[in-house]
Short mmCIF file of C-alpha atoms in Angstrom, two decimals:
data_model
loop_
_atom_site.label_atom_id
_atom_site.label_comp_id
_atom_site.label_asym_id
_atom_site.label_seq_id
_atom_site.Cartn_x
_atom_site.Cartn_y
_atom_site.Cartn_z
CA UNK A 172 -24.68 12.99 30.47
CA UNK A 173 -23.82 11.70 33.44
CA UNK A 174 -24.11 8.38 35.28
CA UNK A 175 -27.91 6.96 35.48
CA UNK A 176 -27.16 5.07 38.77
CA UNK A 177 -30.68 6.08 40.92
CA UNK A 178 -29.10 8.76 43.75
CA UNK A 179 -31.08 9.08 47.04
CA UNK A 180 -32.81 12.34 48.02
CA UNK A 181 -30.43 14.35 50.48
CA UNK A 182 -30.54 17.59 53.06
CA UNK A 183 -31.61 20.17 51.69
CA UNK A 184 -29.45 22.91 49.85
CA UNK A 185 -28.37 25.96 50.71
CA UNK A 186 -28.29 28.59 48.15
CA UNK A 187 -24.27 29.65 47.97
CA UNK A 188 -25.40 33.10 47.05
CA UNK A 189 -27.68 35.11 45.86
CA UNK A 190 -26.28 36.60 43.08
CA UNK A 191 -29.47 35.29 40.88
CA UNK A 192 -33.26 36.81 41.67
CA UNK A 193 -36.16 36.57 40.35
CA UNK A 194 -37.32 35.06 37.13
CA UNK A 195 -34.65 36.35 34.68
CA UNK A 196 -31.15 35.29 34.73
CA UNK A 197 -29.65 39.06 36.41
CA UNK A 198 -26.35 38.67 38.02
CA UNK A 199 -25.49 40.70 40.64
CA UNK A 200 -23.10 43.70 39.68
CA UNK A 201 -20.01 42.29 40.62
CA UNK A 202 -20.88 38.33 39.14
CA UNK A 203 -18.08 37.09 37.39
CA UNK A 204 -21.01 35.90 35.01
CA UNK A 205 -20.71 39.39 33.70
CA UNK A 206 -17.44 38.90 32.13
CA UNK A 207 -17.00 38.80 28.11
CA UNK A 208 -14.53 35.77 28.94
CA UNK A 209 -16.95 34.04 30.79
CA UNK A 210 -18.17 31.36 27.96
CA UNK A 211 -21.97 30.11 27.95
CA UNK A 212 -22.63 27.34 25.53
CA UNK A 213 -24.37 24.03 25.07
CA UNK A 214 -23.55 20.51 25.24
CA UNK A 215 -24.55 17.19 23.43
CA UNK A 216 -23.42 14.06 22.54
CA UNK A 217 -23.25 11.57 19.31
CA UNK A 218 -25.26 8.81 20.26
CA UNK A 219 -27.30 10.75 22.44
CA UNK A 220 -28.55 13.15 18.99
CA UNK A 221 -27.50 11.98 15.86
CA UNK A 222 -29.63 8.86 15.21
CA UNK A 223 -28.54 7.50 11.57
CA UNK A 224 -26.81 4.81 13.30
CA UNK A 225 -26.30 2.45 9.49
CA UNK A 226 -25.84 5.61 7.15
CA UNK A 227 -23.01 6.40 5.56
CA UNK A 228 -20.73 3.82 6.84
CA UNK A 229 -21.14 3.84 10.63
CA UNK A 230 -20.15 1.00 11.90
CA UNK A 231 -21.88 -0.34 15.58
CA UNK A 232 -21.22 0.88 19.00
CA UNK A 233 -21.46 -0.86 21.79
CA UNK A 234 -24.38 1.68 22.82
CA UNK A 235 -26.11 -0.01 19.27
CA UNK A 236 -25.32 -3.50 20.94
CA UNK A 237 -26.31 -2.59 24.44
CA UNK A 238 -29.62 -0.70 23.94
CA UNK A 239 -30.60 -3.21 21.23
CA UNK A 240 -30.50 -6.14 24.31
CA UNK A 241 -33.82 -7.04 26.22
CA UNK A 242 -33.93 -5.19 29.39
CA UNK A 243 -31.13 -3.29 29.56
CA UNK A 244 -32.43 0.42 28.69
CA UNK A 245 -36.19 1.74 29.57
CA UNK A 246 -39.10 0.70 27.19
CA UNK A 247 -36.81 -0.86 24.89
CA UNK A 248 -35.21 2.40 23.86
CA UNK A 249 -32.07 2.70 21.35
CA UNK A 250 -30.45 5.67 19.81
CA UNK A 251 -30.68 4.56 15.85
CA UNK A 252 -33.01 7.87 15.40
CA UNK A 253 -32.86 9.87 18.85
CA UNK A 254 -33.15 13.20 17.50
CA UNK A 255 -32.01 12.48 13.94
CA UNK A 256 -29.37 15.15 14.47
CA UNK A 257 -27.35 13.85 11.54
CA UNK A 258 -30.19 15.36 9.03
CA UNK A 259 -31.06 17.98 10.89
CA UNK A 260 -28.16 19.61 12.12
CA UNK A 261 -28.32 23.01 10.31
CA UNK A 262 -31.60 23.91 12.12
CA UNK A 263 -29.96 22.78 15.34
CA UNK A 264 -26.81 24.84 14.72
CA UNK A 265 -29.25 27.48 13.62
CA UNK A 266 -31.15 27.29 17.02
CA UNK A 267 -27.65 27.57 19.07
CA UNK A 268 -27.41 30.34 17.33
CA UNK A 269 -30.73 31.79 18.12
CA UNK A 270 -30.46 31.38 21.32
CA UNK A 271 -26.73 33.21 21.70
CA UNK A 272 -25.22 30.35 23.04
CA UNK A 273 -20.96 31.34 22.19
CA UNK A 274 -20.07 27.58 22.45
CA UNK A 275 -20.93 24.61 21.61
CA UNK A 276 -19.70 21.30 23.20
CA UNK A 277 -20.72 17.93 20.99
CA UNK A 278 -18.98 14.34 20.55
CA UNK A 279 -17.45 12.56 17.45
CA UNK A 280 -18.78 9.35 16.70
CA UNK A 281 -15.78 7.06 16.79
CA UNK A 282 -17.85 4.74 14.93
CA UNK A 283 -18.61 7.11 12.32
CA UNK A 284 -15.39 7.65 10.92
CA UNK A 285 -12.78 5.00 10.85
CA UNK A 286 -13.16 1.63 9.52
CA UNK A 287 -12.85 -1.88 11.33
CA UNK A 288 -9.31 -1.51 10.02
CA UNK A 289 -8.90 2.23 11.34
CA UNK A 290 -9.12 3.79 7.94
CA UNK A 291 -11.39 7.30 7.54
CA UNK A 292 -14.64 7.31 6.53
CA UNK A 293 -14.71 10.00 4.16
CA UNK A 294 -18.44 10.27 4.71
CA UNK A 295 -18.37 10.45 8.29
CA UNK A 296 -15.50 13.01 8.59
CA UNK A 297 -17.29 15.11 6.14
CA UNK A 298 -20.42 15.66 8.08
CA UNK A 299 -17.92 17.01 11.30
CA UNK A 300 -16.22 19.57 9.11
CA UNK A 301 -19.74 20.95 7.64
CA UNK A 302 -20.44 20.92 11.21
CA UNK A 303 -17.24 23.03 12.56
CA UNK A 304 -16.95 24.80 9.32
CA UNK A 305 -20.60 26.37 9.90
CA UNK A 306 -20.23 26.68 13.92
CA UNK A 307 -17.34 28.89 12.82
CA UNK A 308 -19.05 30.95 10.27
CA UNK A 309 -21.73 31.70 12.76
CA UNK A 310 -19.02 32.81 15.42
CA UNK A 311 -19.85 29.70 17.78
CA UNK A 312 -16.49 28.00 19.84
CA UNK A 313 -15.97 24.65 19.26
CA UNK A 314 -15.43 21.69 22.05
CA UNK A 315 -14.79 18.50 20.71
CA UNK A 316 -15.52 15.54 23.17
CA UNK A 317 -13.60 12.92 20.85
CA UNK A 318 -15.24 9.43 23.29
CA UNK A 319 -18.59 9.95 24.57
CA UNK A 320 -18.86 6.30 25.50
CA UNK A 321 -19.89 5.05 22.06
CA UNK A 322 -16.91 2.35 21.49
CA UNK A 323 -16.69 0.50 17.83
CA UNK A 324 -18.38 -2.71 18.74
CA UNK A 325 -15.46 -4.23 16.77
CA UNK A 326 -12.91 -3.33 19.81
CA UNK A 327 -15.16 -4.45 22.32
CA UNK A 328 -15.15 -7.98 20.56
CA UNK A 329 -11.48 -7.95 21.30
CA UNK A 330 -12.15 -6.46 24.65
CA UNK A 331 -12.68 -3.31 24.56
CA UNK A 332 -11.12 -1.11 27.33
CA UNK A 333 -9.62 -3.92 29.35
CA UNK A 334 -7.58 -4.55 26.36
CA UNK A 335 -4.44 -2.60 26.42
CA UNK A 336 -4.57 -2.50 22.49
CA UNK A 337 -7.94 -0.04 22.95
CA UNK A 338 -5.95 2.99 24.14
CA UNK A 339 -3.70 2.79 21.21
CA UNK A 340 -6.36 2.60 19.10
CA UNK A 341 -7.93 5.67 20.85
CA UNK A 342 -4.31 7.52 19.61
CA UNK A 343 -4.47 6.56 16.44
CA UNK A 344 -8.62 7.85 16.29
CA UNK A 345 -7.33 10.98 18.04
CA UNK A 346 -4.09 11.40 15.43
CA UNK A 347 -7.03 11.46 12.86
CA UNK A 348 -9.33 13.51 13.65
CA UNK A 349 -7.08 16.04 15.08
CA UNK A 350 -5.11 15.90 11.35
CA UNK A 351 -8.72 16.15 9.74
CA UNK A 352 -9.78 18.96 12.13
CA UNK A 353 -6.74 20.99 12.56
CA UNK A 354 -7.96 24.58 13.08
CA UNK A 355 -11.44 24.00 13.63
CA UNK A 356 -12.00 23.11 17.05
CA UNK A 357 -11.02 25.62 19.80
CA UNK A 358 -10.86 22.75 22.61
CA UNK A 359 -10.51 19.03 22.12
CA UNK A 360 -11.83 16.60 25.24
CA UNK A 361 -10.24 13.30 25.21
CA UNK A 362 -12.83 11.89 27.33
CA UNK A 363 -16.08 12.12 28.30
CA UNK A 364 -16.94 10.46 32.09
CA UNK A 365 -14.27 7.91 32.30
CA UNK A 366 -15.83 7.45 35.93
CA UNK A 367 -18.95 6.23 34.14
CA UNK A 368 -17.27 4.24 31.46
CA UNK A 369 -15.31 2.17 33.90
CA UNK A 370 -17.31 1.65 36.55
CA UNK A 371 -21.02 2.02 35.28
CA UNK A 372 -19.63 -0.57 31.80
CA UNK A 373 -17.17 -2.83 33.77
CA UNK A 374 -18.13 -2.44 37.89
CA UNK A 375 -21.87 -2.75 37.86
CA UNK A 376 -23.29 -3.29 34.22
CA UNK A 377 -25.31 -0.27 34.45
CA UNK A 378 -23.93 0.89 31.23
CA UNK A 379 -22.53 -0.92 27.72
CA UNK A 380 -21.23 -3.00 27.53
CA UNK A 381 -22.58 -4.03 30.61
CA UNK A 382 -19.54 -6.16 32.74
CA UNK A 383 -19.98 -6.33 36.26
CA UNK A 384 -16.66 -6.61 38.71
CA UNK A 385 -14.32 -4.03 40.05
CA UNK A 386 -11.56 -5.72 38.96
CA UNK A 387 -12.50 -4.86 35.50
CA UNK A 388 -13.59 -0.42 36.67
CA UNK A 389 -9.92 -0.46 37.58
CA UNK A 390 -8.16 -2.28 34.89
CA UNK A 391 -10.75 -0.34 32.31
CA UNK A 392 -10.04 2.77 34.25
CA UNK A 393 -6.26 2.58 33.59
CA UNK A 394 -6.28 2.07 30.10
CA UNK A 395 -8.79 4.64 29.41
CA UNK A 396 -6.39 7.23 30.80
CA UNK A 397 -3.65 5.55 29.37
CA UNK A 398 -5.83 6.15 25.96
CA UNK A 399 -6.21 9.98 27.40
CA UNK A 400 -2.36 10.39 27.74
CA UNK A 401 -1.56 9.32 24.52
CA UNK A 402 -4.18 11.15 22.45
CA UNK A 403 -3.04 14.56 24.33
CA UNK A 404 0.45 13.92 22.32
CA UNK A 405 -1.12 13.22 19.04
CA UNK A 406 -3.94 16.40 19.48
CA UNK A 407 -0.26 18.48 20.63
CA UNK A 408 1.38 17.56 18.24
CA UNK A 409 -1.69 17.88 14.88
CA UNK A 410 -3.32 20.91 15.98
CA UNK A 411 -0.65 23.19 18.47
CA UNK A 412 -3.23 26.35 18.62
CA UNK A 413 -6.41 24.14 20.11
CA UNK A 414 -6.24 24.04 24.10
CA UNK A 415 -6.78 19.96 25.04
CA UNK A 416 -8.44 18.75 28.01
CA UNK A 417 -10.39 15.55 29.68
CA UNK A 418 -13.94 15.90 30.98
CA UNK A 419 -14.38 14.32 34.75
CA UNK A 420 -17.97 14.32 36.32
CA UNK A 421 -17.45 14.55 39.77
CA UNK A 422 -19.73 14.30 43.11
CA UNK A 423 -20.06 15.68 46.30
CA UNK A 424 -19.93 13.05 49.47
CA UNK A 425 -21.16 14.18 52.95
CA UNK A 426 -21.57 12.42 55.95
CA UNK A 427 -24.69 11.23 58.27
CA UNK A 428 -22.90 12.16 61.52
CA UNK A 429 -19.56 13.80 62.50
CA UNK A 430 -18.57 10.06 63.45
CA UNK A 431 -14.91 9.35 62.37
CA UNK A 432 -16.38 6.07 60.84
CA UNK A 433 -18.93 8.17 58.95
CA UNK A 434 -16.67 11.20 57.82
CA UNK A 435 -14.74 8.18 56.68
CA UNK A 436 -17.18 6.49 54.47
CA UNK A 437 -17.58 10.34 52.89
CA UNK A 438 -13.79 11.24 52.02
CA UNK A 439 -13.90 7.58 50.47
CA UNK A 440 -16.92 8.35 48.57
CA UNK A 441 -15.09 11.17 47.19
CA UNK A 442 -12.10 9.18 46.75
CA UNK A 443 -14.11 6.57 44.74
CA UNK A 444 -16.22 9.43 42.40
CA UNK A 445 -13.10 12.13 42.45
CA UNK A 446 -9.95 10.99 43.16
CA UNK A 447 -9.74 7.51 41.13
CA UNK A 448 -9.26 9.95 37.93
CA UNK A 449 -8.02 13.47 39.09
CA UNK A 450 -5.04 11.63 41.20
CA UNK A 451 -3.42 10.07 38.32
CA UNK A 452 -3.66 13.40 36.48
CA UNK A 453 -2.48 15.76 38.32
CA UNK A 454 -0.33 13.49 41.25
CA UNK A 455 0.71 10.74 38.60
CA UNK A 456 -0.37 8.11 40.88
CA UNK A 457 -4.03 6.43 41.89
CA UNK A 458 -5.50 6.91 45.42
CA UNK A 459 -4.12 4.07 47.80
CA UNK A 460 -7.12 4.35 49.39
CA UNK A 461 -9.10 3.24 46.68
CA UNK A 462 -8.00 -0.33 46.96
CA UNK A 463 -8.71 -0.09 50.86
CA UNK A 464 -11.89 0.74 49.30
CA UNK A 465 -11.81 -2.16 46.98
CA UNK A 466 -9.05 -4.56 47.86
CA UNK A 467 -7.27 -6.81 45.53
CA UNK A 468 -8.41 -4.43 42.36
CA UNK A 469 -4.87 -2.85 41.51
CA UNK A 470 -4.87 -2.35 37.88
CA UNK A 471 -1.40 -3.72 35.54
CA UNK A 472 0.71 -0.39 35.06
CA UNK A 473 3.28 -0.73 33.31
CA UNK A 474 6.78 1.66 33.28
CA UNK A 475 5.64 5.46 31.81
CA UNK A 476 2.15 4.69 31.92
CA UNK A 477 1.43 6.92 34.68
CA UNK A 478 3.73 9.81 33.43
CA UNK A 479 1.65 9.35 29.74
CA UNK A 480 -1.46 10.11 32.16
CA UNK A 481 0.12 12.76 33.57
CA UNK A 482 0.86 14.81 30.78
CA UNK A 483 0.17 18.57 31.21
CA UNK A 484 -3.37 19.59 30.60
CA UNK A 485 -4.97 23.28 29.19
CA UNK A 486 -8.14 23.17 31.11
CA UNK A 487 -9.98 20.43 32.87
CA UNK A 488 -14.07 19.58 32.67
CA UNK A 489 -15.95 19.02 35.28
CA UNK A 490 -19.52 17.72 35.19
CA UNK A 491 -21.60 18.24 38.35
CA UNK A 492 -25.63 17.12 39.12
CA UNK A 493 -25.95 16.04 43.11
CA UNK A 494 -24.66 14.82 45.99
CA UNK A 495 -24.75 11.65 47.94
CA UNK A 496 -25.24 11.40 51.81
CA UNK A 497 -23.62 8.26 52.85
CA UNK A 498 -22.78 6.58 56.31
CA UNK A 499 -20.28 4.03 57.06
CA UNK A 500 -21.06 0.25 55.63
CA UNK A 501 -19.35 -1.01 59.11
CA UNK A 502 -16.05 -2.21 57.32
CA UNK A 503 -14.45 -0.25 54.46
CA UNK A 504 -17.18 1.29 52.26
CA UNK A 505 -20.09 3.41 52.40
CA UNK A 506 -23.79 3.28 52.02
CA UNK A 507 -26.20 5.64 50.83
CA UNK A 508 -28.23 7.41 53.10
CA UNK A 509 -31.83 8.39 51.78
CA UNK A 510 -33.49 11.51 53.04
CA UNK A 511 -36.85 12.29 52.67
CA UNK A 512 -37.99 16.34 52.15
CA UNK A 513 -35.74 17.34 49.60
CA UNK A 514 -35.93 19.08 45.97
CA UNK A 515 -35.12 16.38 43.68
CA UNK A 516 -35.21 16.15 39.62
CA UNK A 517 -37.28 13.96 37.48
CA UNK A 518 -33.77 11.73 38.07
CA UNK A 519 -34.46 11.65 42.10
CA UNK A 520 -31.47 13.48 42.01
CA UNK A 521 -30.92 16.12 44.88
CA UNK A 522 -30.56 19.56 43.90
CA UNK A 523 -27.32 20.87 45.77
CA UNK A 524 -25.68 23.78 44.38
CA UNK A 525 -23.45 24.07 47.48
CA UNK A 526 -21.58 20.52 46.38
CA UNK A 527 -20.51 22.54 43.10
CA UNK A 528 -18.80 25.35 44.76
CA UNK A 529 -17.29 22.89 47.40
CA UNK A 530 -15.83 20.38 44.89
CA UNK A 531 -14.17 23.44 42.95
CA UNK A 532 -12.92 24.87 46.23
CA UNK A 533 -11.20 21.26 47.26
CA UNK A 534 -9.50 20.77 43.77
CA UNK A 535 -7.87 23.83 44.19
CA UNK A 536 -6.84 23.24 47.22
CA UNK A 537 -5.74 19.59 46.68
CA UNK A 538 -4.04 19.91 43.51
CA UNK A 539 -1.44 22.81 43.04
CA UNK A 540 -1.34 22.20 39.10
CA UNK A 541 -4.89 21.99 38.64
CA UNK A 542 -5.54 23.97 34.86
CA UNK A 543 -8.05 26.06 34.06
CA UNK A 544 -11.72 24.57 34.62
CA UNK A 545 -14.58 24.50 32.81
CA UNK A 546 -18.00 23.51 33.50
CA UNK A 547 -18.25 21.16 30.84
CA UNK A 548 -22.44 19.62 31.85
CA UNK A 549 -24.46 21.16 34.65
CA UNK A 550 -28.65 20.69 34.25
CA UNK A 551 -31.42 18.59 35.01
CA UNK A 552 -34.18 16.19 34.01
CA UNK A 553 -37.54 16.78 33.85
CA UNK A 554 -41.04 15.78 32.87
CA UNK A 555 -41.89 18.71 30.19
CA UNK A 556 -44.85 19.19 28.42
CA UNK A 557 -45.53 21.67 25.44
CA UNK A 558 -48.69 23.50 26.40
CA UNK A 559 -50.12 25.73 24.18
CA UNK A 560 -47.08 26.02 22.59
CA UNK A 561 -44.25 26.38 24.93
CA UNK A 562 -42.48 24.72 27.64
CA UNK A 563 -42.37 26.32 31.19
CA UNK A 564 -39.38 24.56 33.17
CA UNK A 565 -39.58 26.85 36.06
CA UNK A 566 -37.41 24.43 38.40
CA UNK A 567 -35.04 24.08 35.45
CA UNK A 568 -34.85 27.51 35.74
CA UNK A 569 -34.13 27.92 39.29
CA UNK A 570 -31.74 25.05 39.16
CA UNK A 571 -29.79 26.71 36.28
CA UNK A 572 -29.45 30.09 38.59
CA UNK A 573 -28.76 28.51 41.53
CA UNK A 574 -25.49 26.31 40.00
CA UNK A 575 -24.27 29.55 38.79
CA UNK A 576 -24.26 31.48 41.55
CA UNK A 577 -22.13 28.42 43.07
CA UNK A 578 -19.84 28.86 39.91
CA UNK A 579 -19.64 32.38 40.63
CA UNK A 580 -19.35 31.97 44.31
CA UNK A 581 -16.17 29.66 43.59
CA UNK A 582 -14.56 32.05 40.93
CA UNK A 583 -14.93 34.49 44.02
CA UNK A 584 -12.62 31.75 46.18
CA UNK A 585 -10.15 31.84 43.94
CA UNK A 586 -11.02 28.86 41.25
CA UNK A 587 -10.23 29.55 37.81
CA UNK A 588 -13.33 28.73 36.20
CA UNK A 589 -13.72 30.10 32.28
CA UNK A 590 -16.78 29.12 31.39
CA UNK A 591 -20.53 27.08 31.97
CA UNK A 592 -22.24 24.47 29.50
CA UNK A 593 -25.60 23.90 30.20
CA UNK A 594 -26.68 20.20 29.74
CA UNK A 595 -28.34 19.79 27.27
CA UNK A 596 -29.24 21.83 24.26
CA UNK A 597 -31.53 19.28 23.02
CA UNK A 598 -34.12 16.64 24.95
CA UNK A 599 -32.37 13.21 24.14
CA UNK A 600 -31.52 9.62 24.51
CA UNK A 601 -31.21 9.78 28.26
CA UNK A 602 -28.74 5.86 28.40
CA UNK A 603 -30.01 3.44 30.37
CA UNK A 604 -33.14 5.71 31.01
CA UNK A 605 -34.64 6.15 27.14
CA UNK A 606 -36.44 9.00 26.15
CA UNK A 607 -38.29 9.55 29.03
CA UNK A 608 -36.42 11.70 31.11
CA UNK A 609 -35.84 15.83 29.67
CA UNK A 610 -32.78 17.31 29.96
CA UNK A 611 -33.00 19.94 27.20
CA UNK A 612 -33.41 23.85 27.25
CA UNK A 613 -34.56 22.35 24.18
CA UNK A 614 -37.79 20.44 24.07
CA UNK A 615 -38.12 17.75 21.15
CA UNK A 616 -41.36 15.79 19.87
CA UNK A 617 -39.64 12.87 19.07
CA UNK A 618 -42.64 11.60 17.20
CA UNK A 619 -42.40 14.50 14.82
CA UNK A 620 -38.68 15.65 15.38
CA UNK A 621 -40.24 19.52 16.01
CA UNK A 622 -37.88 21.57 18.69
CA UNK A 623 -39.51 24.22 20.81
CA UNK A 624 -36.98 26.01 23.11
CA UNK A 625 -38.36 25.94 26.75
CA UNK A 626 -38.60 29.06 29.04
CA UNK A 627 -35.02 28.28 30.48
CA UNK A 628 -33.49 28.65 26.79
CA UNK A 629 -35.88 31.91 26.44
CA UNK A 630 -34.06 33.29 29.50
CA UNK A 631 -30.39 32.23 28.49
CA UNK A 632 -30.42 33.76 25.25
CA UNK A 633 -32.18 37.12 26.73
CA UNK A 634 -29.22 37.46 29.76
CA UNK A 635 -26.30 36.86 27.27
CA UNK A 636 -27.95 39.30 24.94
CA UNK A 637 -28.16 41.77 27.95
CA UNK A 638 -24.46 40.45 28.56
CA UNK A 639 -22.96 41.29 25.10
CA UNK A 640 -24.53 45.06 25.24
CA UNK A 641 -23.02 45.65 28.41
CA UNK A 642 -19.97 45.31 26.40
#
């Protein structure tokens, strides 16, 4: 998921088109949505799922550390059982399957299979392959996420990622697994967030492992690209048929007046949430206007670092959820600008499906060698009950519609977009925020582990059913 930081409530939406009615999932005629190459899966995440946090030689994450301290994650929350995915994962690949999803998008444990020394784990590699090996007998593409933001607590002793060492430690994870896993995944993901791994672990402690200055986001932020760039050689290089990519969530900054000062404060928002990680992968170099932003916070780069960031990409994930209204701060910055009378998610999130299609519209405008996209988390939180048997998310639903008409509105602008992952399959460990907030299409008793798929994954699985007879 993305980053837990509490957004305020902003101007309303405006639906980017209505190529969505009513209560099923019906595309217009001419929706790109339509398309056989148009992928629909599902996303999770390691820590987020699996539970089993002390079985079979996992070692401790700095999620384990983090969630374990007083005060630093809702009611005292951890992920050691979340939704014990690690013994139950048949009957969740089994439910994927169900519900027609043609993808799946999960994480590797980095804890789970290499040793304080960087050996395997035989143990934890095995339970990825029965994974792939049965998402591949079902017919199910595979995206790997290979850092979800659960770092061996053994690297963050010496630092973690403002220790140069950590991104070559990332290579040799990533030369691994892509040895281990050659031919099973379709599409490796170096990274998961790095936005939210830099800033929300090292600017403002919101996240493990929980450092707070912005000297730290940018040094952090450098070497967790640097990590990116190398691992893209070693997954080229193991496995030459997968396509390889990075996963950037991304938001949408707009302005309280048409003030220069204000417009200002929203091209730097952008510049803080956007740029700091697209920049140095597609321009080889980092905003300049990010240290205008936050002065004094250039990271150490040394020779080739920013040409290892650079290195050519097969697709690029973006993760979108809301926008943020901001006004100037009077000096460099920007502060948020709350807004009362607007659809918002059990997050306080806005719902604003226009920010997607914008966002995808500016990267292809801003970057000439931007890769093929796709649209790697998109969903919402709720607070969903099971009533007499079944879950009835209709916001989720109209959110889900709504975000794909944008999608479809900005494949109709030109943006190469080749596919949509809702987040999440499965209710979860929500970070910082526990159990208590939904995002699932999935609903999950985490008392008794039982899954009951919500009207939202009812609807899914009944359009790309409609979707494959068209065929």
């Amino acid at each position: 998921m993305t980053h837990d930081i509490a957004a305020s409530p902003h101007a309303a939406p405006t639906a980017p088109s209505a190529t969505l009615e009513g209560d099923a999932f019906t595309p217009s005629p001419d929706s790109a949505l339509w398309r056989r190459d148009f992928l629909l899966g599902a996303a999770t995440a390691s820590y987020q799922i699996e539970g089993a946090v002390a079985e079979d030689g996992r070692l401790p994450s700095i999620w384990d550390t983090f969630s374990a301290t007083p005060g630093k994650v809702l009611a005292g929350d951890t992920g050691a059982v979340a939704c014990d995915h690690y013994h139950r994962w048949e009957g969740d690949l089994d439910l994927l399957e169900a519900l027609n999803f043609e993808a799946y998008r999960f994480s590797i444990a980095w804890p789970r299979v290499m040793d304080a020394s960087g050996r395997p784990n035989a143990k934890g590699i095995g339970f990825y392959r029965r994974l792939l090996e049965r998402l591949k007998e079902k017919g199910i593409q595979t995206f790997a996420t290979l850092y979800h933001w659960d770092l061996p607590q053994h690297l963050q002793d010496r630092g973690g990622w403002l220790n140069r060492d950590t991104a070559y430690r990332f290579a040799d994870y990533a030369d691994l697994m892509s040895r281990e896993f050659s031919g099973l995944v379709d599409a490796w993901m170096t990274l998961n967030e790095p936005w939210c791994s830099a800033y929300l672990g090292y600017g403002n402690g919101h996240h493990a492992p929980g450092l707070a200055q912005a000297r730290y986001a940018t040094q952090a932020m450098h070497h967790l690209l640097l990590g990116h760039g190398l691992a893209v050689a070693a997954l080229r290089a193991n496995d030459p048929h997968s396509a390889k990519g990075i996963v950037a969530n991304v938001g949408r900054g707009t302005p309280d007046s048409d003030s220069p000062a204000d417009r200002t404060a929203a091209r730097r928002f952008e510049v803080q949430h956007n740029a700091w990680i697209l920049d140095p992968l597609f321009k080889g170099e980092y905003p300049a206007e990010l240290f205008e932003l936050w002065p004094g916070t250039e990271p150490l780069v040394l020779d080739g670092d920013m040409q290892t960031i650079a290195a050519p990409l097969d697709f690029l994930g973006i993760n979108y959820y809301f926008r943020t209204h901001v006004k100037s701060d009077g000096a460099h910055g920007f502060v948020e600008v709350p807004l009362a009378g607007v659809e918002r998610t059990q997050m306080g999130w806005e719902v604003y499906p226009d920010g997607l299609r914008d966002l995808l519209v500016g990267f292809r405008r801003t970057y000439e060698n931007l890769p093929p996209v796709y649209i790697t988390e998109n969903g919402m939180a709720s607070d969903d009950r099971v009533r007499d048997g079944q879950v009835d998310d209709a916001q989720r639903i109209s959110f889900l519609k709504r975000h794909l008409a944008a999608v479809d509105a900005a494949i109709k602008a030109g943006v190469d977009v080749r596919g949509y992952f809702v987040w999440s399959l499965l209710d979860n460990f929500e970070w910082a925020f526990g159990y208590e907030r939904r995002f699932g299409v999935v609903h999950v008793d985490y008392g008794t582990q039982m899954r009951t798929p919500k009207r939202s994954a009812e609807l899914i699985a009944r359009f790309i059913a409609e979707r494959g007879a068209r065929v």
